[in-house]
PDB file of C-alpha atoms and ligand atoms in Angstrom:
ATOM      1  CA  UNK A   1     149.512  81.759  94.508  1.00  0.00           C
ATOM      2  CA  UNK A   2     146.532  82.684  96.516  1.00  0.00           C
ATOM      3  CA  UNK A   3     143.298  80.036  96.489  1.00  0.00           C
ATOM      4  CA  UNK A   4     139.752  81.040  96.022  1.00  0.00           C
ATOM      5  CA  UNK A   5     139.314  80.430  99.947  1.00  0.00           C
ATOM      6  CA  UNK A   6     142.339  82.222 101.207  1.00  0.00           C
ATOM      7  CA  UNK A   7     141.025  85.335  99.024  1.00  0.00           C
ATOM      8  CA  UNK A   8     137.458  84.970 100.099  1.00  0.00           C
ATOM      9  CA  UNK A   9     138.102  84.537 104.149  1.00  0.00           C
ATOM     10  CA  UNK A  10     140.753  87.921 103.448  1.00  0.00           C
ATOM     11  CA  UNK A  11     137.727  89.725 102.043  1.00  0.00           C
ATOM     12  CA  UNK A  12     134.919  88.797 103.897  1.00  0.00           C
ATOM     13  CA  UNK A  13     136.844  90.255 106.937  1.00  0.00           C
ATOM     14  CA  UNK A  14     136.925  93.768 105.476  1.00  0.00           C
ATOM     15  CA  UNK A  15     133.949  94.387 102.922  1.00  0.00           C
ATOM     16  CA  UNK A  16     130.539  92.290 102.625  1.00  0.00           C
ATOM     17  CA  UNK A  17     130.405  89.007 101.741  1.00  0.00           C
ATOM     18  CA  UNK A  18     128.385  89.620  98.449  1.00  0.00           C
ATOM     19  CA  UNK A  19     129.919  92.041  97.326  1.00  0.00           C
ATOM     20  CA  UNK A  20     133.620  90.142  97.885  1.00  0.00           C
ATOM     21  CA  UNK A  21     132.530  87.118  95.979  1.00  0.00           C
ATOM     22  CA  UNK A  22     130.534  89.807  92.954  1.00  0.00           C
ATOM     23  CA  UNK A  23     134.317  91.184  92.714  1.00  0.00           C
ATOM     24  CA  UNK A  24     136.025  88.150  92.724  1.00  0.00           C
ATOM     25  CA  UNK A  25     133.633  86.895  90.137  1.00  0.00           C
ATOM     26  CA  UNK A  26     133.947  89.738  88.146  1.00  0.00           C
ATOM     27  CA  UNK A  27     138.418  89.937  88.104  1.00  0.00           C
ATOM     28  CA  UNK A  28     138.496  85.842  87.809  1.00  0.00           C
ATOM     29  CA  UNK A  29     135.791  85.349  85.479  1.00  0.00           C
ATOM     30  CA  UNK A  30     134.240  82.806  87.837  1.00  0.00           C
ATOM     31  CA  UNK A  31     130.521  82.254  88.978  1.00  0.00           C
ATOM     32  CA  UNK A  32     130.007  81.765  92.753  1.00  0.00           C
ATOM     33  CA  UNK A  33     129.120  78.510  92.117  1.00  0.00           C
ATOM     34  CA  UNK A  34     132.596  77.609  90.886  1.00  0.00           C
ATOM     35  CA  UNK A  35     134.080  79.557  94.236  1.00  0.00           C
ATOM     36  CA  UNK A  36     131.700  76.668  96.242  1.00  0.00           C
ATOM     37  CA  UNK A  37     132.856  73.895  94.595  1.00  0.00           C
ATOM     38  CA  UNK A  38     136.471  74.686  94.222  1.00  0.00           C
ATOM     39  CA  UNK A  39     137.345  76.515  96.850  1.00  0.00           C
ATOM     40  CA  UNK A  40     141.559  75.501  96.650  1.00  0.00           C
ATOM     41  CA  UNK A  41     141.945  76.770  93.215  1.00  0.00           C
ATOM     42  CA  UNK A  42     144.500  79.431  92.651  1.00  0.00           C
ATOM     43  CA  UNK A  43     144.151  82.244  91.420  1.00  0.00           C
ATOM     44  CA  UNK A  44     147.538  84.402  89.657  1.00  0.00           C
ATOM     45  CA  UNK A  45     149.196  86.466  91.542  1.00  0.00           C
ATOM     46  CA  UNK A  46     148.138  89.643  89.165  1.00  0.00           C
ATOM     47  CA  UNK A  47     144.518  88.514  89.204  1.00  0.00           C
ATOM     48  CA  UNK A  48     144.770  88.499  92.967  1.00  0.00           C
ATOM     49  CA  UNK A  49     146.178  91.691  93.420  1.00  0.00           C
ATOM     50  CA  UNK A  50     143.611  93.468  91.535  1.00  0.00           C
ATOM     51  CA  UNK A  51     141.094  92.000  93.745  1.00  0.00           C
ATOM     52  CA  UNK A  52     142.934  93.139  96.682  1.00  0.00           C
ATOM     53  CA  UNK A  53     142.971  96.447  95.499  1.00  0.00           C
ATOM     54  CA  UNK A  54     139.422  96.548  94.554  1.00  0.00           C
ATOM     55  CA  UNK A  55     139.258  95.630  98.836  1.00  0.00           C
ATOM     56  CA  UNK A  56     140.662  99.020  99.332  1.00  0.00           C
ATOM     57  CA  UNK A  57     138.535 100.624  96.959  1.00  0.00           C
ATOM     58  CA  UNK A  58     135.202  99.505  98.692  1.00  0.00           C
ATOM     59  CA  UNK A  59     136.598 100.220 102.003  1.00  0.00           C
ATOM     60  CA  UNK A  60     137.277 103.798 100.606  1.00  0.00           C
ATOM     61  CA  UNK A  61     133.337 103.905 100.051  1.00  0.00           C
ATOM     62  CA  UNK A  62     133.294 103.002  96.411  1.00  0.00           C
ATOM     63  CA  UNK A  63     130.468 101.536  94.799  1.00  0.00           C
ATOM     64  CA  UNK A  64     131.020  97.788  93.499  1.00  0.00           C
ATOM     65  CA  UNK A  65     129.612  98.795  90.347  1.00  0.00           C
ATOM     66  CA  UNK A  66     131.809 101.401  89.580  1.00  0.00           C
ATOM     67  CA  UNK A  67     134.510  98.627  90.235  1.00  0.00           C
ATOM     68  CA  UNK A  68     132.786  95.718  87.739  1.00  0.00           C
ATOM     69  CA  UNK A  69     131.582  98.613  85.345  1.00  0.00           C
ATOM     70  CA  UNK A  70     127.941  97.461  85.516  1.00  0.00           C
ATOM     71  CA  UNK A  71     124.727  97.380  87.313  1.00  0.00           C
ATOM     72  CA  UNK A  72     121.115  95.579  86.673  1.00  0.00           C
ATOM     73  CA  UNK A  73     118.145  97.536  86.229  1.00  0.00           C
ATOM     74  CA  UNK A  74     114.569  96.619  84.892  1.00  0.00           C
ATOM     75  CA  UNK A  75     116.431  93.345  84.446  1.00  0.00           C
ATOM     76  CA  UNK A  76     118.971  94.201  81.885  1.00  0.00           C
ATOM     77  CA  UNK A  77     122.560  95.055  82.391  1.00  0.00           C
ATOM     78  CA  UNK A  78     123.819  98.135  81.603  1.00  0.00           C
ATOM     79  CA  UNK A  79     127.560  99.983  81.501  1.00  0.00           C
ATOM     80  CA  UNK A  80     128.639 102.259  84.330  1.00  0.00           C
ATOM     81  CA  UNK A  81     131.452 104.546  84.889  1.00  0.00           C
ATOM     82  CA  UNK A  82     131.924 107.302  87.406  1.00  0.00           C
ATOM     83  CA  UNK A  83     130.741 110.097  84.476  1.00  0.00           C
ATOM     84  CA  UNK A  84     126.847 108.610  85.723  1.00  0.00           C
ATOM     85  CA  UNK A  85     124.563 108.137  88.584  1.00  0.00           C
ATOM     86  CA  UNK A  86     124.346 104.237  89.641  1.00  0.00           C
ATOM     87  CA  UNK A  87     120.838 102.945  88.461  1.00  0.00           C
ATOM     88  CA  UNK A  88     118.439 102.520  92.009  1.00  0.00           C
ATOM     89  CA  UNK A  89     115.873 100.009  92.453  1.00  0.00           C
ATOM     90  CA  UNK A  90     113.843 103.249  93.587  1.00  0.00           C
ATOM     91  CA  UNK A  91     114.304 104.222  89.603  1.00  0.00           C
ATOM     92  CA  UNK A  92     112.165 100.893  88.602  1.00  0.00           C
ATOM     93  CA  UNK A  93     109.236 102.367  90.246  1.00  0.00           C
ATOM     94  CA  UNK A  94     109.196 104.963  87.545  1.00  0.00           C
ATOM     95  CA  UNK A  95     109.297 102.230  84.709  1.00  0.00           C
ATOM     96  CA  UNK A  96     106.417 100.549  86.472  1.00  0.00           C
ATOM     97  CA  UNK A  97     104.654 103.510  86.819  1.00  0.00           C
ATOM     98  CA  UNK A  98     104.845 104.125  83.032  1.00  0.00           C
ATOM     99  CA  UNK A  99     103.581 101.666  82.010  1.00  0.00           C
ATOM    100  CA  UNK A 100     100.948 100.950  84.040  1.00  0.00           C
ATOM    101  CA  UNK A 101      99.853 105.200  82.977  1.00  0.00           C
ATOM    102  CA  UNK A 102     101.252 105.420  79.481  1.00  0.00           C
ATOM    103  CA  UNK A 103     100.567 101.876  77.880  1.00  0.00           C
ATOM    104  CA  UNK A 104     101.215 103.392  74.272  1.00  0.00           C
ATOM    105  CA  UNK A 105     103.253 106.399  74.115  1.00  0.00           C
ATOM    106  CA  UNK A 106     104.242 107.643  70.466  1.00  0.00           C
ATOM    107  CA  UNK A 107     107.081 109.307  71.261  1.00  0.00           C
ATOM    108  CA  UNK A 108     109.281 109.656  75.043  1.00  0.00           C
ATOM    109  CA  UNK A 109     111.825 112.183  76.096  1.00  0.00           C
ATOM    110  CA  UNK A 110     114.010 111.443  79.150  1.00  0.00           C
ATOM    111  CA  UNK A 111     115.624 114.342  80.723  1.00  0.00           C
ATOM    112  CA  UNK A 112     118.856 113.855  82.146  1.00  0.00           C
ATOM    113  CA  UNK A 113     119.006 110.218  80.871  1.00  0.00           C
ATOM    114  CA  UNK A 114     122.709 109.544  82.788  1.00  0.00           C
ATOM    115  CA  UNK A 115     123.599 105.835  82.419  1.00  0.00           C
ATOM    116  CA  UNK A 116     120.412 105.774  79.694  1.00  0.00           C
ATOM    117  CA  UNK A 117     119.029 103.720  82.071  1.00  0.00           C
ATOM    118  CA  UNK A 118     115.310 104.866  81.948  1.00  0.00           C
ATOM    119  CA  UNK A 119     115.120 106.086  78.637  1.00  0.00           C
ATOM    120  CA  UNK A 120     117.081 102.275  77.225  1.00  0.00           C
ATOM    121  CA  UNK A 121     114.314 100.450  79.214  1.00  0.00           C
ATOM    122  CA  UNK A 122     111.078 102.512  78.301  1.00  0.00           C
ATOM    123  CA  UNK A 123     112.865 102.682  74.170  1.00  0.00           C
ATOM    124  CA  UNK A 124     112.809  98.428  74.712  1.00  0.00           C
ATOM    125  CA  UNK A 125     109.291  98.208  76.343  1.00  0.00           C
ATOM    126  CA  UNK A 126     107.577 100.230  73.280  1.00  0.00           C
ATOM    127  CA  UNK A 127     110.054  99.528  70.419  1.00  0.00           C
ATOM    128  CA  UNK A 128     107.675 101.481  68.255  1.00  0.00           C
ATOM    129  CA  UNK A 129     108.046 104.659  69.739  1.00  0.00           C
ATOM    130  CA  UNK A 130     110.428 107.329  69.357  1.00  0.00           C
ATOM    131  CA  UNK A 131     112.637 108.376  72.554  1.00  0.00           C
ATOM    132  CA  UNK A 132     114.797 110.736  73.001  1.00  0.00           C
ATOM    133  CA  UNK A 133     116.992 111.272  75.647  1.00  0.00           C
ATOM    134  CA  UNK A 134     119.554 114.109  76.865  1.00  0.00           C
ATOM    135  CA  UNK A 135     122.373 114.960  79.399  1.00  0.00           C
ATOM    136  CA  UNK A 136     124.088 117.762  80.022  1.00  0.00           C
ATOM    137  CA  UNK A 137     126.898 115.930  80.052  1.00  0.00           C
ATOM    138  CA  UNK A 138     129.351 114.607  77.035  1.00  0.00           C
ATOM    139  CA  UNK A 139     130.420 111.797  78.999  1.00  0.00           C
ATOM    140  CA  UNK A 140     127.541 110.104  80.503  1.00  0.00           C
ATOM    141  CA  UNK A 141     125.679 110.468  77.017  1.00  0.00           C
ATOM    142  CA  UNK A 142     129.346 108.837  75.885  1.00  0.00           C
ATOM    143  CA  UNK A 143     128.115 105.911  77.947  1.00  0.00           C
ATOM    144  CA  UNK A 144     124.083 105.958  77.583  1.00  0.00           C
ATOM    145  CA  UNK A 145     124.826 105.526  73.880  1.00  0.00           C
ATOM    146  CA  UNK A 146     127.301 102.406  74.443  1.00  0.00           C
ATOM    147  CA  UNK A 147     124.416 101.330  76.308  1.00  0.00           C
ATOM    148  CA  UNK A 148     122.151 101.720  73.578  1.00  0.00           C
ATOM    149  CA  UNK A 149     124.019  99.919  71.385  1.00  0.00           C
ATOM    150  CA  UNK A 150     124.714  96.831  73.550  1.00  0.00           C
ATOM    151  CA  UNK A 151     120.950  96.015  74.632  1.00  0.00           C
ATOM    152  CA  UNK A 152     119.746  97.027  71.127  1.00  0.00           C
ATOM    153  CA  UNK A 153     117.554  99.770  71.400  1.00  0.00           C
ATOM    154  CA  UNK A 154     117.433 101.084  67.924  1.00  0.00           C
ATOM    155  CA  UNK A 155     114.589 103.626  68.493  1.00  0.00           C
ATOM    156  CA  UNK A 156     116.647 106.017  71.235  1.00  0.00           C
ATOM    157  CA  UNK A 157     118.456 108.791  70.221  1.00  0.00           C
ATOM    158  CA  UNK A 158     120.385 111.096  72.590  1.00  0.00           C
ATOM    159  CA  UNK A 159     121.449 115.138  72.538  1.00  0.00           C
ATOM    160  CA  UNK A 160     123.121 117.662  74.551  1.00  0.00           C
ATOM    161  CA  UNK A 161     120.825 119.766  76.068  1.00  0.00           C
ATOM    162  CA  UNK A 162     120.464 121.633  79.374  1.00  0.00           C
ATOM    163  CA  UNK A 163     116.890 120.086  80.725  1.00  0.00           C
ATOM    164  CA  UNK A 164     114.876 122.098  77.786  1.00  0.00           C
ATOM    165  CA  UNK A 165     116.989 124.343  76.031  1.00  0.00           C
ATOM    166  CA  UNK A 166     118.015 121.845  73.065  1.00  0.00           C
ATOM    167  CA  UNK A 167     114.792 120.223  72.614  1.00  0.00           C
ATOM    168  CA  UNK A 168     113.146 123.383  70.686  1.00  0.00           C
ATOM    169  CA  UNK A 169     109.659 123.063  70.152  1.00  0.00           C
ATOM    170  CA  UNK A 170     109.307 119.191  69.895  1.00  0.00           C
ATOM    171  CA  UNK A 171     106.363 117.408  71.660  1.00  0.00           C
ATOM    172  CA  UNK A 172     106.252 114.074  73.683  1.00  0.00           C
ATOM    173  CA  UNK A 173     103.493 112.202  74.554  1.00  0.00           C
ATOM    174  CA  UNK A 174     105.684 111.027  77.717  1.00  0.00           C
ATOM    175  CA  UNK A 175     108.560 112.975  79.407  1.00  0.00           C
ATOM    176  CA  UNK A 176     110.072 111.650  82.103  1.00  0.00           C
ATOM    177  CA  UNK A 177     113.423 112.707  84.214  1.00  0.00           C
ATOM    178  CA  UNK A 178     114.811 111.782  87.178  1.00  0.00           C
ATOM    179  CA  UNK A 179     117.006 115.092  87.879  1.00  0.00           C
ATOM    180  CA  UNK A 180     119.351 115.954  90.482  1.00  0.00           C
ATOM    181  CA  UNK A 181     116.971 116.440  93.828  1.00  0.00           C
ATOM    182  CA  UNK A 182     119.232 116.041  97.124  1.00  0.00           C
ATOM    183  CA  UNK A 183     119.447 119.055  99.191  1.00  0.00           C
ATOM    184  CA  UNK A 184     123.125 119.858  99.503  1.00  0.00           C
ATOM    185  CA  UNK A 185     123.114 119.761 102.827  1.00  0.00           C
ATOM    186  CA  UNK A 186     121.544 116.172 103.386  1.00  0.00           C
ATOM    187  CA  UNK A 187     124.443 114.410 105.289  1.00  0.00           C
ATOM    188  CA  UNK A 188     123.214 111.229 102.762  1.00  0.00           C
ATOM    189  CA  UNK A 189     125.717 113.202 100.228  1.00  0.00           C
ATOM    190  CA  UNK A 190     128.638 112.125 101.972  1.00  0.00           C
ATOM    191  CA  UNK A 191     128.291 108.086 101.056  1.00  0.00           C
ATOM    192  CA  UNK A 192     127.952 109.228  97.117  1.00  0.00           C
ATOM    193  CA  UNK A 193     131.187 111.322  96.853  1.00  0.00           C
ATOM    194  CA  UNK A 194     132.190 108.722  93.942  1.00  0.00           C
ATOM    195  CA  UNK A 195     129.027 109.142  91.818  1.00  0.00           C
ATOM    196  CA  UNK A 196     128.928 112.487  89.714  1.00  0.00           C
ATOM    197  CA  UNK A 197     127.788 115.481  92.495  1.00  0.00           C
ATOM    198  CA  UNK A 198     125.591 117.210  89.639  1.00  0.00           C
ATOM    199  CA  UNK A 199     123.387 113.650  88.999  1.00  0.00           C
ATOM    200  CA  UNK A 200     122.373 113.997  92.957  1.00  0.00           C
ATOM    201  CA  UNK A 201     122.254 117.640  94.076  1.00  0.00           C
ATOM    202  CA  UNK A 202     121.225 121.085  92.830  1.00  0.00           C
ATOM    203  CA  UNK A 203     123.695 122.772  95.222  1.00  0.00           C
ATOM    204  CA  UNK A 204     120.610 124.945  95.754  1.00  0.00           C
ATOM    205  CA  UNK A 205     117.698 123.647  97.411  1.00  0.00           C
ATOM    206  CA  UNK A 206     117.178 120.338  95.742  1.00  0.00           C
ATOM    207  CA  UNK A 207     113.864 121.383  94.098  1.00  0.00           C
ATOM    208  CA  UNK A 208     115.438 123.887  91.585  1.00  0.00           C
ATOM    209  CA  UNK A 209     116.100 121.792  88.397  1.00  0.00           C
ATOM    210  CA  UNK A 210     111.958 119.623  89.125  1.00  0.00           C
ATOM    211  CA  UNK A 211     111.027 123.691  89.454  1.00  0.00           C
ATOM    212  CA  UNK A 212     112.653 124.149  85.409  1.00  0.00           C
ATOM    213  CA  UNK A 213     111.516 120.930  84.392  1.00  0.00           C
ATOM    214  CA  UNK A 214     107.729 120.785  85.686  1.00  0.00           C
ATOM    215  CA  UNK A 215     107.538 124.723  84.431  1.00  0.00           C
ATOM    216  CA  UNK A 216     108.427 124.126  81.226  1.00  0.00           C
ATOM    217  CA  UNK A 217     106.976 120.824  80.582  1.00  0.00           C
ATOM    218  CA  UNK A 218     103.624 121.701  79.547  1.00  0.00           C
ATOM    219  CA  UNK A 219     104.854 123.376  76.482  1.00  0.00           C
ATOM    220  CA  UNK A 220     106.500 119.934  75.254  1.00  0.00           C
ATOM    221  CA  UNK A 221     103.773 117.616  76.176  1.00  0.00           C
ATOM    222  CA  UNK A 222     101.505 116.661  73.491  1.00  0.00           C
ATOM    223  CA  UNK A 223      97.541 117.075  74.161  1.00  0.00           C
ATOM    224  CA  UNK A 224      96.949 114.434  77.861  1.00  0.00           C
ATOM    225  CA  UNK A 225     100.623 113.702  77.565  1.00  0.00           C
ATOM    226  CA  UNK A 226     102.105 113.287  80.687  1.00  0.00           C
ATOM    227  CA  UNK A 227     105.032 114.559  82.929  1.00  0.00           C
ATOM    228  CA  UNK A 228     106.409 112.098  85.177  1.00  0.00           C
ATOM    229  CA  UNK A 229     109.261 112.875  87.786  1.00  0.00           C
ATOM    230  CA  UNK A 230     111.931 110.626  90.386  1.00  0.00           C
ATOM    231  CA  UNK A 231     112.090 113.437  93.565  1.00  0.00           C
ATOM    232  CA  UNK A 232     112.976 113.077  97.133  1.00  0.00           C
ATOM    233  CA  UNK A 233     111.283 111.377  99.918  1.00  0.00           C
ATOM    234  CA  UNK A 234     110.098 114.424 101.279  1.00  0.00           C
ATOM    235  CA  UNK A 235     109.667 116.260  97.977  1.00  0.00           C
ATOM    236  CA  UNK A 236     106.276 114.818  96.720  1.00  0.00           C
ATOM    237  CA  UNK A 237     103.851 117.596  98.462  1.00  0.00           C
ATOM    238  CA  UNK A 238     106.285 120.456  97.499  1.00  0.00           C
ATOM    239  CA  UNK A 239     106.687 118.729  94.025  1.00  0.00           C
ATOM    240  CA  UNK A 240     102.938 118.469  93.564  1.00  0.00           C
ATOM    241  CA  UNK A 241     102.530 122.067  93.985  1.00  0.00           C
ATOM    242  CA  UNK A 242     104.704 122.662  91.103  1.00  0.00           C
ATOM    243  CA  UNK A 243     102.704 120.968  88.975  1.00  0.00           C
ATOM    244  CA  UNK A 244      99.798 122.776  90.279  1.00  0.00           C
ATOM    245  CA  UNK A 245     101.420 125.796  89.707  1.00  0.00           C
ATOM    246  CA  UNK A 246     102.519 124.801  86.298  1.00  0.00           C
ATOM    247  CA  UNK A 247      98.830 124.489  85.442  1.00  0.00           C
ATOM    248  CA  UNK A 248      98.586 119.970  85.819  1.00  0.00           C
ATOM    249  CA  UNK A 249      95.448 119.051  87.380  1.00  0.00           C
ATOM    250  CA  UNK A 250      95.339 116.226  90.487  1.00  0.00           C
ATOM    251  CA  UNK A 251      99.078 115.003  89.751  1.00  0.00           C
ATOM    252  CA  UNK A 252      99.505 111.540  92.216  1.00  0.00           C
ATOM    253  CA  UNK A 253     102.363 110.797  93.703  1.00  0.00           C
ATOM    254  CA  UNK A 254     103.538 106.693  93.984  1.00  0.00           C
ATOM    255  CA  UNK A 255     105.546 105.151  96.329  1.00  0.00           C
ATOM    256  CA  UNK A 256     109.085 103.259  95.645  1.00  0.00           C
ATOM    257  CA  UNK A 257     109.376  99.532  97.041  1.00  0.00           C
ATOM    258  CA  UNK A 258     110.707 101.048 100.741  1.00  0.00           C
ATOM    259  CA  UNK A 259     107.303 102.808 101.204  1.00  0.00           C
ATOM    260  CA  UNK A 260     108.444 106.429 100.182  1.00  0.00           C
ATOM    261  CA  UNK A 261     107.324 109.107  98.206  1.00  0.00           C
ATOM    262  CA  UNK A 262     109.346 109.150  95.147  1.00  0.00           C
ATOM    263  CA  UNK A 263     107.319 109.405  91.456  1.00  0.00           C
ATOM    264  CA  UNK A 264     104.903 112.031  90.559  1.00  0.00           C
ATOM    265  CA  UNK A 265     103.234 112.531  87.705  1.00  0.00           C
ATOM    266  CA  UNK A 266     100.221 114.270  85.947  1.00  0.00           C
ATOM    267  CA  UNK A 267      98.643 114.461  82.813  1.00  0.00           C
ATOM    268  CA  UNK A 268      98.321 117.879  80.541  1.00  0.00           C
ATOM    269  CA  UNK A 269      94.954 118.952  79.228  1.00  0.00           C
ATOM    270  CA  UNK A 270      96.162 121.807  76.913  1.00  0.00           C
TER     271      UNK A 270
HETATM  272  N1  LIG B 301     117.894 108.409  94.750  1.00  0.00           N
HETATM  273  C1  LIG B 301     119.284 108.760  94.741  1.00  0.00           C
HETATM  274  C2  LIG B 301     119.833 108.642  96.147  1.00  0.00           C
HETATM  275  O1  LIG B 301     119.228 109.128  97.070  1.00  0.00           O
HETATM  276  C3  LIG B 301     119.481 110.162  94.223  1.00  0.00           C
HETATM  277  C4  LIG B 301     119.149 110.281  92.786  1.00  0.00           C
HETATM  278  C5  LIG B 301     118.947 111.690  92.327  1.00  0.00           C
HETATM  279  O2  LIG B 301     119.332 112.681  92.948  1.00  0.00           O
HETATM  280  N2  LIG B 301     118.303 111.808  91.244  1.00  0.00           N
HETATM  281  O3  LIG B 301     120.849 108.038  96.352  1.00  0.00           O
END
């Protein structure tokens, strides 16, 4: 039997460090703290192997989380498989945004919810309110619901629905979405071939599906509800003029933590 150190030194020679000891944690059921102080235990042969595996796996360029099935954002943990986009630190900046525009929404929708992610963390910040949140896709709402189950948030519900097309002619005093925005040519594409191709691009010109959603948004905002979007680095003067277009007034556009464009957001004064 392989120890804890023989394992480690193996890994740390062919993948990062944190992410070898988040792996081995995750297949042993082991903090890091046990891997410091007991460095000579052994670990079973079939235990081992899977870790091994899991080597080849990140060398192949996939994502640790897909491997330990989970991922923290907003500070909870939530449930990942490869049917959803990866939750980004970039993602948070929407939450914070929210809250610091919206401080009581009655009722949310979140477009395109993936993972449930945003939708799970906005549902738990204002318990009292409503959300809703869609996918086109079976499987990732398969997963946004287990989601939704473990960390408790009673008040989401989820449906089918192509951006608008499902939702009818309900109203939200926030809607929120971050939707596919990558042009499919941005060479950036090539380190997510794991995570699902139709969470990141359009395969048009990565502003078609914020073009649907900002157009029709005004019709499912309630009166100074607001539309508030995750887009592109270089998206946010292109995105604001959809909104202008779309008939906002003065939509902003924040910045995530690494200093780039990447929420905008307006109210609508019907
Ligand atoms: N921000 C993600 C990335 O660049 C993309 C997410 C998205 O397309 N909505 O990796």
């Amino acid at each position: 039997m392989a120890t804890i150190r023989a394992l480690l030194l193996a890994a740390y020679a062919r993948v990062d460090k944190v992410d070898a000891r988040v792996v081995l944690s995750h297949f042993t059921g082991k903090t890091k703290e046990f891997f410091i102080m007991h460095p000579e235990a052994e670990v079973p042969d079939e235990i081992a192997q899977k870790f091994l595996q899991s080597l080849d796996q990140i060398e192949a360029g996939c994502p640790v989380a897909y491997i330990t099935g989970t991922r923290s954002f907003w500070g909870r943990d939530f449930h990942v498989t490869p049917a959803v986009l990866i939750p980004r630190p970039d993602t948070e900046t929407l939450i914070e945004t929210a809250l610091a525009q919206c401080p009581a929404p009655e009722s949310i929708l979140d477009m395109g919810t993936g993972s449930g992610c945003i939708a799970i963390s906005l549902a738990l910040e204002f318990p009292q309110a409503p959300v809703l949140a869609s996918d086109v896709s079976t499987s990732a709402l398969e997963v946004a619901r287990g989601n939704a189950q473990t960390l408790d948030a009673t008040n989401v519900t989820f449906v089918v629905s192509d951006w608008f097309d499902a939702i009818e002619n309900r109203t939200f005093d926030l809607i929120v979405s971050n939707p596919p925005y990558i042009e499919p040519d941005d060479a950036h594409l090539d380190n997510l071939m794991f995570e699902p191709i139709g969470a990141l691009t359009d395969t048009v010109d990565g502003l078609s599906d914020l073009r649907v959603i900002i157009e029709q948004a005004p019709r499912h905002l309630s009166p100074g509800g607001i539309l508030m979007v995750e887009h592109g680095y270089n998206q946010g003067a292109a995105v604001r003029e959809l909104f202008y277009k779309a008939g906002f007034k003065n939509p902003a556009t924040v910045k995530d933590l690494g200093d780039n464009d990447r929420i905008t957001w307006a109210r609508f004064s019907h």
